[in-house]
XYZ file of C-alpha atoms in Angstrom:
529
model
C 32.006 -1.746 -4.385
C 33.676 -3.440 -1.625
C 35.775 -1.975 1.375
C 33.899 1.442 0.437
C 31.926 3.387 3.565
C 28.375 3.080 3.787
C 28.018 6.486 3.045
C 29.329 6.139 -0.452
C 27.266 2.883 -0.546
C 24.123 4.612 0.462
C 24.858 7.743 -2.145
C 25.688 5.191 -5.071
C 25.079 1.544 -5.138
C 21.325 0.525 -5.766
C 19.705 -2.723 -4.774
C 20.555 -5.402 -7.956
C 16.720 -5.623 -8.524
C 16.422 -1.671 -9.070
C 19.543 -1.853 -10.678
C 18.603 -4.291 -13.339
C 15.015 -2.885 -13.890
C 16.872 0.784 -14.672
C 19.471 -1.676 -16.769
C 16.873 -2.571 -19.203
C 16.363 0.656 -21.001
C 19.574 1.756 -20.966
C 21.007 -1.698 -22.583
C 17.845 -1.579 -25.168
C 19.224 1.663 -26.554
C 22.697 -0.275 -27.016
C 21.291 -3.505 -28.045
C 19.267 -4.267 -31.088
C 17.208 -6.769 -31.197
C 17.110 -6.797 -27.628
C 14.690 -9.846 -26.407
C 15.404 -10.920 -22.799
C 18.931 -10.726 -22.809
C 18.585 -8.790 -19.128
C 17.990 -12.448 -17.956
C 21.589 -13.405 -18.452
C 22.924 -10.325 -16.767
C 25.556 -11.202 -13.531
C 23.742 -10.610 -10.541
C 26.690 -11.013 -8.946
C 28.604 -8.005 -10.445
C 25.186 -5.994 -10.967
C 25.426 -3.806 -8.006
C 29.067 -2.389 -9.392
C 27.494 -0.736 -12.506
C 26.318 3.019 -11.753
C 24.289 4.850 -13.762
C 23.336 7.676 -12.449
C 24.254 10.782 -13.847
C 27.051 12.310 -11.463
C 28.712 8.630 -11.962
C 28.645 9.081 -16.003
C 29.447 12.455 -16.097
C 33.041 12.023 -14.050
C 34.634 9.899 -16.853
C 32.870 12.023 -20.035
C 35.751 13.346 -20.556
C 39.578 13.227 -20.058
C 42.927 15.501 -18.994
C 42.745 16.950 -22.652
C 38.843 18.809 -21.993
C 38.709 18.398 -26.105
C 36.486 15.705 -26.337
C 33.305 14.552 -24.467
C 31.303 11.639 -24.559
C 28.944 10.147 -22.031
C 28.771 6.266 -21.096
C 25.763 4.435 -20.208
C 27.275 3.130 -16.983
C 31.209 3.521 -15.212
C 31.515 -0.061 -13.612
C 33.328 -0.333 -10.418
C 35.019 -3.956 -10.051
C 36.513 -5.180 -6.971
C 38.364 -7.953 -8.472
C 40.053 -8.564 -11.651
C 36.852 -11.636 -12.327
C 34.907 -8.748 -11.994
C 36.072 -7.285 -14.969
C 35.802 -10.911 -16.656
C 32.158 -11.261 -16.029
C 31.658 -7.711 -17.384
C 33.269 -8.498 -20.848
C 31.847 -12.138 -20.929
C 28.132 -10.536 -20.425
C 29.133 -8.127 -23.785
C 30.486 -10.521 -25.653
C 27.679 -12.385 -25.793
C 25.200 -10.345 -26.435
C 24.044 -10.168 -30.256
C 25.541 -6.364 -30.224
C 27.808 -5.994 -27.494
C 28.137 -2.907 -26.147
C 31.841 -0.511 -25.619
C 33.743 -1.080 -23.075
C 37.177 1.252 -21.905
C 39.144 0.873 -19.357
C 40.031 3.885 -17.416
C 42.751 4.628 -15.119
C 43.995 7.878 -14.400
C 42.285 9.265 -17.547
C 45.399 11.042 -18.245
C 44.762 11.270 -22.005
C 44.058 14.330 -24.379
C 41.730 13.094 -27.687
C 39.068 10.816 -25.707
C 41.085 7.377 -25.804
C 39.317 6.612 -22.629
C 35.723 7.615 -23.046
C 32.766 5.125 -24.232
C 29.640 6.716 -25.502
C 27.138 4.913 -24.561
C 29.159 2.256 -23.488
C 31.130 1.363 -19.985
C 33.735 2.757 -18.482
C 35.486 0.171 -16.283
C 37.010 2.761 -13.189
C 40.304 0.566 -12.793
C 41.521 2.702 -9.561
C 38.608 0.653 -8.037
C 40.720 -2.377 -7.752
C 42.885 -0.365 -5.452
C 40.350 -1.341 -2.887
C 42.252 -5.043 -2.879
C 44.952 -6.430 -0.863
C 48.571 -7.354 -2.463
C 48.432 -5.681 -5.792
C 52.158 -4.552 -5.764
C 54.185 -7.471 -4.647
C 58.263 -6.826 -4.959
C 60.225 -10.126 -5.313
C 64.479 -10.000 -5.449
C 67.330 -12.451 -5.395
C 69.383 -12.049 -2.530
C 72.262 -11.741 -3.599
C 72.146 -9.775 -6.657
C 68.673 -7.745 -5.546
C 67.925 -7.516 -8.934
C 64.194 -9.051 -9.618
C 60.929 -7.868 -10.532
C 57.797 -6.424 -9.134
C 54.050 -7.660 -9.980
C 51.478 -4.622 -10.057
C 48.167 -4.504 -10.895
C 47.125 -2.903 -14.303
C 45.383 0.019 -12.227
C 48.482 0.934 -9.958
C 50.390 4.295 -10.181
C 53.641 4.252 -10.808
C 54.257 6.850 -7.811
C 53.215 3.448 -5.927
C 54.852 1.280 -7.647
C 58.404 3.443 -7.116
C 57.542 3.356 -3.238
C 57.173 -0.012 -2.491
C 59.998 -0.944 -4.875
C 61.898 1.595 -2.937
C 61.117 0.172 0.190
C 63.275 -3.244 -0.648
C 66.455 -1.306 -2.030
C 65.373 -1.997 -6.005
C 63.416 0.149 -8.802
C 62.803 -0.369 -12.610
C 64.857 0.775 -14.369
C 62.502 2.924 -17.359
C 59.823 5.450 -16.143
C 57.996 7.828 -17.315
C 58.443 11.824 -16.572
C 55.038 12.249 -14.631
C 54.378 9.134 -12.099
C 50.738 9.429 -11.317
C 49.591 7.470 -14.303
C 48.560 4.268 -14.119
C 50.475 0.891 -14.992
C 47.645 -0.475 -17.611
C 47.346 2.682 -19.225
C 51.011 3.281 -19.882
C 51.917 0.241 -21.323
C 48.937 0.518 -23.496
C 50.809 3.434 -25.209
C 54.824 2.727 -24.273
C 55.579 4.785 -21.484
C 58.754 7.529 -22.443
C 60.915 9.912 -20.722
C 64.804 10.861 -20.466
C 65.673 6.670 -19.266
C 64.564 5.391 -22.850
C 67.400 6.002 -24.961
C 69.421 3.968 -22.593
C 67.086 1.691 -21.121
C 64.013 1.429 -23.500
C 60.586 2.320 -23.171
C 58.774 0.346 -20.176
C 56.718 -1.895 -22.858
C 60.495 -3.203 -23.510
C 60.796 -3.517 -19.625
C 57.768 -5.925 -19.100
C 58.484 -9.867 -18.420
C 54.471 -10.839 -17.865
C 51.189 -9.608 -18.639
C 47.712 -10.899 -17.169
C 45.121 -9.655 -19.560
C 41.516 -9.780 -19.966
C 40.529 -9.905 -23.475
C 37.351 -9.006 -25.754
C 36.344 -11.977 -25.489
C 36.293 -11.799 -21.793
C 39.383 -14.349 -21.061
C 41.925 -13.919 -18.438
C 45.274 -15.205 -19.709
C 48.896 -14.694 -18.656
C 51.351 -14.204 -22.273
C 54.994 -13.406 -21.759
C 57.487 -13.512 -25.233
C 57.425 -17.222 -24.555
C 53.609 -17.831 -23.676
C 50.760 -16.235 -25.482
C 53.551 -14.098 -27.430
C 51.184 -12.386 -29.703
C 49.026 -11.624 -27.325
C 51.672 -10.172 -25.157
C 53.329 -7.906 -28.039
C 49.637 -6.925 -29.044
C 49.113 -5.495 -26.321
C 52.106 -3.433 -25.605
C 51.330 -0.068 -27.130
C 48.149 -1.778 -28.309
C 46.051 1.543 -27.708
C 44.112 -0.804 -25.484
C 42.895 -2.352 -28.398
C 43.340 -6.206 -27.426
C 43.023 -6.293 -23.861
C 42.583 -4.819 -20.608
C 46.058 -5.169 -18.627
C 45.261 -6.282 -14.799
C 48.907 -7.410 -14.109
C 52.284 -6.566 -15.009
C 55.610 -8.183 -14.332
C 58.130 -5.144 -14.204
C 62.098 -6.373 -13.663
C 63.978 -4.274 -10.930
C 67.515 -3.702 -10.508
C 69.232 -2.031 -6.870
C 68.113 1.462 -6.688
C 70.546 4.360 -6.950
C 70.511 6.928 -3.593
C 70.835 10.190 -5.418
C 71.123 11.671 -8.569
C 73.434 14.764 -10.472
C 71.080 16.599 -12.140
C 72.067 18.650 -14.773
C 70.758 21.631 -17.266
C 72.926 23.438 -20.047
C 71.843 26.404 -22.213
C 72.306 26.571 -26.151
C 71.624 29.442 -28.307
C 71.734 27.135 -31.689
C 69.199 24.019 -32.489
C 72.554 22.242 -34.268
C 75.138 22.423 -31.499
C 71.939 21.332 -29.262
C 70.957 18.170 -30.679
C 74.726 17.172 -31.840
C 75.689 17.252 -28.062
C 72.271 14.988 -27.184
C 73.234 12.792 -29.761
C 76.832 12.402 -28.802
C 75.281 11.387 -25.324
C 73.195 8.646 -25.987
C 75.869 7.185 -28.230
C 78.790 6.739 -24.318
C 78.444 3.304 -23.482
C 81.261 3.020 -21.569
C 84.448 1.275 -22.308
C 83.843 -2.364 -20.955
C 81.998 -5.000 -22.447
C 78.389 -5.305 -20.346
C 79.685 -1.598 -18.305
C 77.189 1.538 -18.856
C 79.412 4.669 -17.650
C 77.350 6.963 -19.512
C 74.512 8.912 -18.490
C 70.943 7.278 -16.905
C 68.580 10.644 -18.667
C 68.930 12.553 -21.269
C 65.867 15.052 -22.290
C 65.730 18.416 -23.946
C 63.476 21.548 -23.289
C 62.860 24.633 -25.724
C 62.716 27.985 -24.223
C 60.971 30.850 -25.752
C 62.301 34.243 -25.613
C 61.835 36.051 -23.041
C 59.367 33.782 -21.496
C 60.303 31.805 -17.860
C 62.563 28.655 -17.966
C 60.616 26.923 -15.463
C 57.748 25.391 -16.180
C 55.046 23.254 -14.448
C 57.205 19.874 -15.033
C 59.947 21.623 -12.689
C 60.775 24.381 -10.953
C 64.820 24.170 -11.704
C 66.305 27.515 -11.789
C 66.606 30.090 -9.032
C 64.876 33.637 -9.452
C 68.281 35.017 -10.643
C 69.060 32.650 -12.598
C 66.022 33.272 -14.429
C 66.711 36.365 -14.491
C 70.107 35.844 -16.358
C 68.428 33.417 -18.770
C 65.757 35.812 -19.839
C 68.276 38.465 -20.725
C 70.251 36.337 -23.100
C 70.273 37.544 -26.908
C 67.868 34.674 -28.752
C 68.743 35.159 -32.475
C 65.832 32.425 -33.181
C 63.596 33.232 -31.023
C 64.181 29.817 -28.993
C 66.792 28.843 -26.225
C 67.794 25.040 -25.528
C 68.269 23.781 -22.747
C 69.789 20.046 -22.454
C 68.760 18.418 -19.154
C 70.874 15.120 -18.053
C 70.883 12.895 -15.223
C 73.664 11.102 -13.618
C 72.463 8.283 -11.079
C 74.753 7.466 -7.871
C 74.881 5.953 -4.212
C 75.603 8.217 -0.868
C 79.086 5.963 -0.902
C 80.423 6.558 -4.513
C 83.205 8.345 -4.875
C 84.648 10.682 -8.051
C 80.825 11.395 -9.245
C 81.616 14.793 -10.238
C 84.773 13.919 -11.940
C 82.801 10.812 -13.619
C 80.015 13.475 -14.616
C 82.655 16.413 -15.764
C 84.400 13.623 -18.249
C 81.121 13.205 -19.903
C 80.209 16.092 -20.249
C 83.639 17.421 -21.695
C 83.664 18.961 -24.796
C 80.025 19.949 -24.896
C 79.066 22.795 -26.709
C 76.755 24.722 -24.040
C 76.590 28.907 -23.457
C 79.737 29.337 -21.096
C 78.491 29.836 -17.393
C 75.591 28.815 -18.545
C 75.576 25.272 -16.514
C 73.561 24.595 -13.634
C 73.273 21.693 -11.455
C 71.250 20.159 -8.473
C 71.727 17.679 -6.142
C 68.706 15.118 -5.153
C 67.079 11.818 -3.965
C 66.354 9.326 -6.589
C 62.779 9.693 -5.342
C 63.018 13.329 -5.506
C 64.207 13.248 -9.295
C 61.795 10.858 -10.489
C 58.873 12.583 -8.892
C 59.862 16.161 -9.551
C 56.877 17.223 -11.803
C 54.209 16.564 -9.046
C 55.496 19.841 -7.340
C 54.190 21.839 -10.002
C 51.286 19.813 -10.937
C 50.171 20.980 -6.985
C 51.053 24.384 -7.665
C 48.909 24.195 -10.775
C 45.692 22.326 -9.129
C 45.551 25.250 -6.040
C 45.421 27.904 -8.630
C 43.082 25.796 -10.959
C 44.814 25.585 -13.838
C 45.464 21.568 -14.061
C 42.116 20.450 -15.157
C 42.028 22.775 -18.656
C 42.128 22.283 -22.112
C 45.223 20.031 -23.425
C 45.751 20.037 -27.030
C 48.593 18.430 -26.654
C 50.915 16.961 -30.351
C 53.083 13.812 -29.524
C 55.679 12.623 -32.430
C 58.248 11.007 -33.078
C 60.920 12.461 -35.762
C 63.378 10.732 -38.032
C 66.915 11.779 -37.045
C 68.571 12.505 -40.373
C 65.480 15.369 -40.777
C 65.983 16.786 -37.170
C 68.263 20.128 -38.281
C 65.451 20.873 -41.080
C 62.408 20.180 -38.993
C 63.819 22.402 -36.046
C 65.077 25.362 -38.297
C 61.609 25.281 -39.800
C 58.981 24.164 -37.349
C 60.619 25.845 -34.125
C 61.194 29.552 -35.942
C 58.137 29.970 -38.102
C 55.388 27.713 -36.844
C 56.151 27.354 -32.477
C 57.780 30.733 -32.226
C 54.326 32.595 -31.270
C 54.144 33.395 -27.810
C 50.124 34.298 -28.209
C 49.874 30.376 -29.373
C 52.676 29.094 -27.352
C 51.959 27.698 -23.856
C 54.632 24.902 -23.283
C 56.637 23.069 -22.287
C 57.654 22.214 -25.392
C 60.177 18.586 -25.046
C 62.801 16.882 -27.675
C 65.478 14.584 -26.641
C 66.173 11.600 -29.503
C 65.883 7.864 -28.782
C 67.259 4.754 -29.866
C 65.416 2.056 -32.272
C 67.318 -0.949 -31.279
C 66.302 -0.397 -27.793
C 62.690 -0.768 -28.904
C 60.762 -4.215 -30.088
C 59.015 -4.077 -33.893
C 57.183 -7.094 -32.607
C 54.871 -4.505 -30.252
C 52.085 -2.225 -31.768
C 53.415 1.139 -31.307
C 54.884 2.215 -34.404
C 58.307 4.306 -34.943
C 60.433 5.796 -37.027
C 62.654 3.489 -39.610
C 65.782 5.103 -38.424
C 68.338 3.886 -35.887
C 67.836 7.388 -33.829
C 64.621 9.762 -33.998
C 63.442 12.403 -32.077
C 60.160 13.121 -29.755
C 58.990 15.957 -29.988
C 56.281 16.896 -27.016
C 53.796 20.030 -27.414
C 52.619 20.131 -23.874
C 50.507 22.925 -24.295
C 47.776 24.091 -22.057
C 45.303 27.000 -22.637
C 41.408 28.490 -21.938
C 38.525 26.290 -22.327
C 37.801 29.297 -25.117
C 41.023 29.465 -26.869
C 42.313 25.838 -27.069
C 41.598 25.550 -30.933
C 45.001 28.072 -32.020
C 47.328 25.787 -29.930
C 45.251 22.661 -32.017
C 45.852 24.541 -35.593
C 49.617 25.058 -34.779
C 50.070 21.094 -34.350
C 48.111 20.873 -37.256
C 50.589 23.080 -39.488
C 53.714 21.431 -38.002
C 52.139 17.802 -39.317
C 51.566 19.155 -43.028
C 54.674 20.862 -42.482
C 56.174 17.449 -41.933
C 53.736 15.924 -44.854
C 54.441 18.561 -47.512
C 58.318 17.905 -46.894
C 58.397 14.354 -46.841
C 59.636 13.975 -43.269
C 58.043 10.373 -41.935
C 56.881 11.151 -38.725
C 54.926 8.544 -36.448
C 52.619 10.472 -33.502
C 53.557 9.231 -30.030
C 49.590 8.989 -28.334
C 48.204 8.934 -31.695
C 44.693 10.666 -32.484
C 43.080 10.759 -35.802
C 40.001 11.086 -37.277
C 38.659 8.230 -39.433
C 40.392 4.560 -40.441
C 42.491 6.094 -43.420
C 44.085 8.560 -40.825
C 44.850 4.840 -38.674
C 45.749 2.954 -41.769
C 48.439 5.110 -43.129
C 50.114 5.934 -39.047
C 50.194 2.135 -38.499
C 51.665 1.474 -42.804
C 52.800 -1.706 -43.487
C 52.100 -2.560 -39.886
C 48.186 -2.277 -40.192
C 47.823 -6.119 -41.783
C 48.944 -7.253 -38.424
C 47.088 -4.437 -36.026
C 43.612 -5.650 -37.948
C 44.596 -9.158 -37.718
C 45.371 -9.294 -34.305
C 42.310 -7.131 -33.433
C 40.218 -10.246 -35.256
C 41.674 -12.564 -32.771
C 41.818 -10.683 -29.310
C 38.635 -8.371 -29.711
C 36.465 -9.798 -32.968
C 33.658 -8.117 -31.902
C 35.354 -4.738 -31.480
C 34.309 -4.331 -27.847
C 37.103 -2.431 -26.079
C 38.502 0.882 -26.527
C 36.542 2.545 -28.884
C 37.922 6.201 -27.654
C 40.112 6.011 -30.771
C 38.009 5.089 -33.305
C 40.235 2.815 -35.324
C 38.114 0.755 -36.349
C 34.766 3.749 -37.084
């Protein structure tokens, strides 16, 4: 591990020698037959593979604490040809062995886990020089950043920041890593205008299951490139992305309105995402748009922000909830110090709504402030040590002509449980054509859909009623004929796969033939079991 102390050297890292003589037996229970392949193994990378049991045990599991499995090794690279050797050495081996690549581990059904495999620690490569490298025209400062698979985007926003430019598409919590996200797609309140950030990607370097580095773009190595973007981290492991940047805003109107009825709620978010302005190539409508259900009698703030004051609280609480659910519609408007008319820009917009009279509330903020506004209460959460629990968490995506009978259903008989309940609980609709069917992640066949986000956390003991819940809101969906796709999709065997991927499973098998045949990376899913 380079650039670590030599205390951590002394704790971990064994002489290759030792290392390759305690190799042996653990590759032998991988590996059958197993006749000298230990010959062949990189010296040069040996001393980067831990075994020991502390090592394992720190990536057995993930955020959700629902699923544990314990890898052979967790390989620390210092260089992106580090990671090459290690998938080369598989690969060509009569029965490779797993291999995932983990970042912030920030997943809930094991996606990142490799029993009996390796886990390749990504954050390790945050040990090397130059791995977020901003690049802008002078004139127009728009451009685009290179990051390395393993950054955060907390980083990434920084050093972006730094030069006067940002991406434009983010994500709601920013200490996740680059690779990890764009294996998935990478949402928040930005995508119905701007996309999700796999459609705000120019360049990929990736390292394949076959252990080859290559750069693919839309116009070089294309299927490689759309393979891999919401791939599941099926085709590759993502070392560098190309990110385009535009000038960053200074501040931000941030903006939450109560509703008392699921219709009037989504109408009004659907009204929104459909102001583009009244000039060809001019966007004078709103840069986030998310939604937030509140359960009766049960605090509006949450651990993703902290937005109301104590009395208003207090005034929310006390509303009549005929449903058992309030809905709250949160908006963003982005500006600079200099602009003028902002709030009669952001009134004009938001004319016409149909909201709870005085029932309004607005803040005032840095763009870094707004984009990085859940990490307050992730803090508050980790001092009272309730971050690292159980997360059985349901991600999915909802056709928008079955919205009105999936929220008068789903929200007042299945969610509306307090005892099971344990938000937040997220849905704010998207936009198909700003998404590209040429990438893996699958969606809804409908020009807007919903996500729906069942952020629950609960007690290492109790986890399993928040888990039957999402299960009775899918066979809700299934019984009613409402074509859901899960956003962070888990299932349980290859039919479960086959039927979320439909017609699109041809092309996820084929291209898993061609960028993985021998089915080395990712197995946390179980796709292909």
């Amino acid at each position: 591990m380079a650039n670590t102390s030599n205390s951590l050297a002394s704790c971990f890292l064994v002489p290759s020698t030792f290392l390759l003589s305690q190799l042996k037996p653990i590759f032998e229970k991988l590996i059958k037959p197993r006749k000298n392949f230990l010959k062949d193994f990189p010296v040069h990378i040996s001393d980067r593979l831990l075994l020991d049991s502390e090592a394992t045990k720190s990536v057995s599991c993930d955020y959700g604490h629902l699923v544990r499995a314990t890898p052979a090794g967790v390989f620390y690279p210092s260089s992106v040809e580090d990671i090459v050797s290690l998938v080369k050495f598989s690969y060509g081996l009569s029965r490779p062995f797993k291999i995932a690549a983990r970042g912030r581990g920030h997943c809930v059904h094991g996606e990142a886990l490799a029993k009996d495999g390796v886990v390749i620690n990504m954050c390790s490569l945050n040990n090397a020089t130059g791995r977020i490298r901003v690049y802008k025209n002078g004139e127009t400062r728009c451009g685009y950043v290179d990051v390395g698979g393993e950054q955060m985007w907390i980083d990434v926003l920084k050093a972006c920041l730094e030069e006067g430019v940002a991406p434009v598409s983010w994500t709601d919590y920013l200490y996740l890593t680059v690779g990890g996200t764009l294996s998935n797609a990478g949402i928040s309140g930005q995508t119905f205008r701007y996309g999700p950030l796999i459609s705000n990607v120019h360049e990929l370097d990736v390292v394949t299951g076959n252990g080859e580095l290559m750069t693919c773009s839309e116009k070089s190595n294309s299927e490689l490139f759309f393979a891999v973007l919401g791939g599941l981290g099926q085709f590759g492991i993502i070392t560098r992305a190309r990110v385009p940047v535009q000038p960053a805003p200074k501040r931000v109107k941030w903006v939450r309105m109560l509703y008392d009825d699921s219709v009037a709620f989504t109408r009004d978010q659907e009204l929104l995402i459909s102001i583009h302005g009244d000039k060809p190539g001019v966007f004078k409508g709103l840069n986030y748009i998310e939604g937030l259900l509140i359960m009766h009698q049960t605090t509006p703030n949450n651990w993703r922000s902290s937005f109301f004051s104590a009395s208003d609280v207090y005034r929310i609480i006390s509303l009549p909830v005929p449903n058992g659910f309030l809905y709250c519609l949160e908006v963003a408007k982005y500006y600079d110090d200099s602009s003028s008319g902002i709030d009669e820009e952001l009134e004009a917009l938001l004319e016409g709504l149909s909201y709870l009279p005085k029932f309004r509330f607005t803040k005032d903020l840095t763009f870094l402030e707004f984009l990085d506004r859940v990490r307050k209460g992730e803090l508050e959460l980790r001092s009272r040590g309730l971050w690292e629990v159980p997360h059985p968490w349901l991600n999915i995506f909802i056709p928008g002509s079955r919205i009105s009978e999936f929220s008068s259903e789903v929200f007042a008989s299945i969610l509306n449980d307090p005892s099971k309940a344990i938000g937040p609980f997220l849905l704010y609709p998207m936009l198909r054509n700003k998404w590209d069917n040429r990438m893996s992640v699958v969606i809804p066949e409908e020009d807007v859909f919903y996500t729906l986000e069942l952020l629950h956390s609960s007690g290492f003991d109790d986890w399993e009623a928040c888990e039957n819940q999402n299960k009775s809101t899918l066979q809700f969906c299934k019984d009613n004929g409402i074509k859901v796709k899960q956003y962070l999709p888990y299932f349980q065997n290859k039919d479960g796969w086959r039927i979320h991927f439909g017609s699109e499973w041809g092309r996820f098998q084929m291209r898993k033939a061609s960028f993985d045949p021998k089915m080395i990376l990712s197995p946390g899913p179980r796709i292909f079991d």
